[in-house]
């Protein structure tokens, strides 16, 4: 293959590869608003009550990394104060 043919193939490959690299491979989950190191959950009539520590962030989507309540939750109310979380009406996602 001559240099012109190789250049054409390289340009075509780059043109096709560029857009493919920018497309996400799957629908990504939303990033949590609050991330906590560990926590516990208590079942209530309105979902779970979460209590967790070593938390950072503010919002209603909570990620607990370790402990009996490990997982991601969507909560009706959530409050972080000095690294501690109290949240109510939480449902695990």
Short mmCIF file of C-alpha atoms in Angstrom, two decimals:
data_model
loop_
_atom_site.label_atom_id
_atom_site.label_comp_id
_atom_site.label_asym_id
_atom_site.label_seq_id
_atom_site.Cartn_x
_atom_site.Cartn_y
_atom_site.Cartn_z
CA UNK A 1 0.00 0.00 0.00
CA UNK A 2 1.35 3.40 -0.90
CA UNK A 3 1.82 6.24 1.54
CA UNK A 4 -1.36 7.95 0.32
CA UNK A 5 -3.40 4.81 0.92
CA UNK A 6 -1.97 4.37 4.42
CA UNK A 7 -2.70 7.99 5.24
CA UNK A 8 -6.28 7.60 4.01
CA UNK A 9 -6.79 4.50 6.16
CA UNK A 10 -5.30 6.24 9.23
CA UNK A 11 -7.53 9.29 8.80
CA UNK A 12 -10.62 7.10 8.31
CA UNK A 13 -9.81 5.07 11.42
CA UNK A 14 -9.28 8.21 13.51
CA UNK A 15 -12.52 9.71 12.19
CA UNK A 16 -14.50 6.61 13.18
CA UNK A 17 -12.74 6.01 16.50
CA UNK A 18 -13.04 9.55 17.89
CA UNK A 19 -16.84 9.61 18.27
CA UNK A 20 -16.89 6.06 19.64
CA UNK A 21 -14.52 7.00 22.46
CA UNK A 22 -16.77 9.84 23.56
CA UNK A 23 -19.89 7.65 23.88
CA UNK A 24 -20.41 6.16 27.37
CA UNK A 25 -20.37 2.36 27.41
CA UNK A 26 -23.49 2.17 29.56
CA UNK A 27 -25.88 4.46 31.29
CA UNK A 28 -23.87 5.73 34.22
CA UNK A 29 -25.45 5.96 37.65
CA UNK A 30 -25.76 9.44 39.07
CA UNK A 31 -22.96 10.40 41.40
CA UNK A 32 -24.06 10.48 45.05
CA UNK A 33 -24.59 13.85 46.73
CA UNK A 34 -23.32 12.53 50.07
CA UNK A 35 -20.60 9.90 50.56
CA UNK A 36 -20.16 8.25 53.97
CA UNK A 37 -17.53 5.78 55.12
CA UNK A 38 -19.83 3.60 57.25
CA UNK A 39 -23.35 3.56 58.59
CA UNK A 40 -26.42 1.76 59.85
CA UNK A 41 -30.03 1.66 58.75
CA UNK A 42 -33.28 1.12 60.62
CA UNK A 43 -36.49 0.08 58.89
CA UNK A 44 -39.41 2.48 59.34
CA UNK A 45 -42.87 2.78 57.78
CA UNK A 46 -41.45 5.46 55.49
CA UNK A 47 -38.41 3.50 54.23
CA UNK A 48 -35.14 3.48 56.14
CA UNK A 49 -33.63 5.84 58.69
CA UNK A 50 -29.89 6.12 58.02
CA UNK A 51 -27.20 7.13 60.46
CA UNK A 52 -23.64 7.28 59.17
CA UNK A 53 -20.28 8.83 59.92
CA UNK A 54 -17.29 10.29 58.11
CA UNK A 55 -19.66 11.87 55.59
CA UNK A 56 -18.99 14.58 53.05
CA UNK A 57 -21.43 16.49 50.86
CA UNK A 58 -25.04 17.68 50.97
CA UNK A 59 -28.08 16.33 49.16
CA UNK A 60 -30.59 13.48 49.02
CA UNK A 61 -28.62 10.72 47.26
CA UNK A 62 -26.44 8.95 49.82
CA UNK A 63 -23.65 6.40 49.32
CA UNK A 64 -22.55 4.39 52.36
CA UNK A 65 -19.35 2.51 51.55
CA UNK A 66 -19.07 0.02 54.45
CA UNK A 67 -21.18 -1.41 57.27
CA UNK A 68 -24.58 -3.00 57.56
CA UNK A 69 -26.14 -0.22 55.47
CA UNK A 70 -23.60 -0.27 52.62
CA UNK A 71 -25.20 0.86 49.38
CA UNK A 72 -26.77 3.82 47.60
CA UNK A 73 -30.00 5.39 48.84
CA UNK A 74 -32.41 8.08 47.71
CA UNK A 75 -33.78 9.86 50.80
CA UNK A 76 -36.71 12.18 51.50
CA UNK A 77 -34.58 14.20 53.97
CA UNK A 78 -30.86 14.09 54.71
CA UNK A 79 -28.72 16.26 56.96
CA UNK A 80 -24.94 16.19 57.38
CA UNK A 81 -23.37 17.91 60.37
CA UNK A 82 -19.69 17.65 61.35
CA UNK A 83 -19.30 14.50 59.27
CA UNK A 84 -22.38 12.70 60.66
CA UNK A 85 -25.46 11.92 58.57
CA UNK A 86 -29.07 11.58 59.66
CA UNK A 87 -31.51 10.73 56.87
CA UNK A 88 -35.16 9.63 56.74
CA UNK A 89 -37.48 8.16 54.13
CA UNK A 90 -34.59 6.41 52.37
CA UNK A 91 -34.99 3.74 49.73
CA UNK A 92 -32.10 1.64 48.51
CA UNK A 93 -31.32 2.04 44.81
#
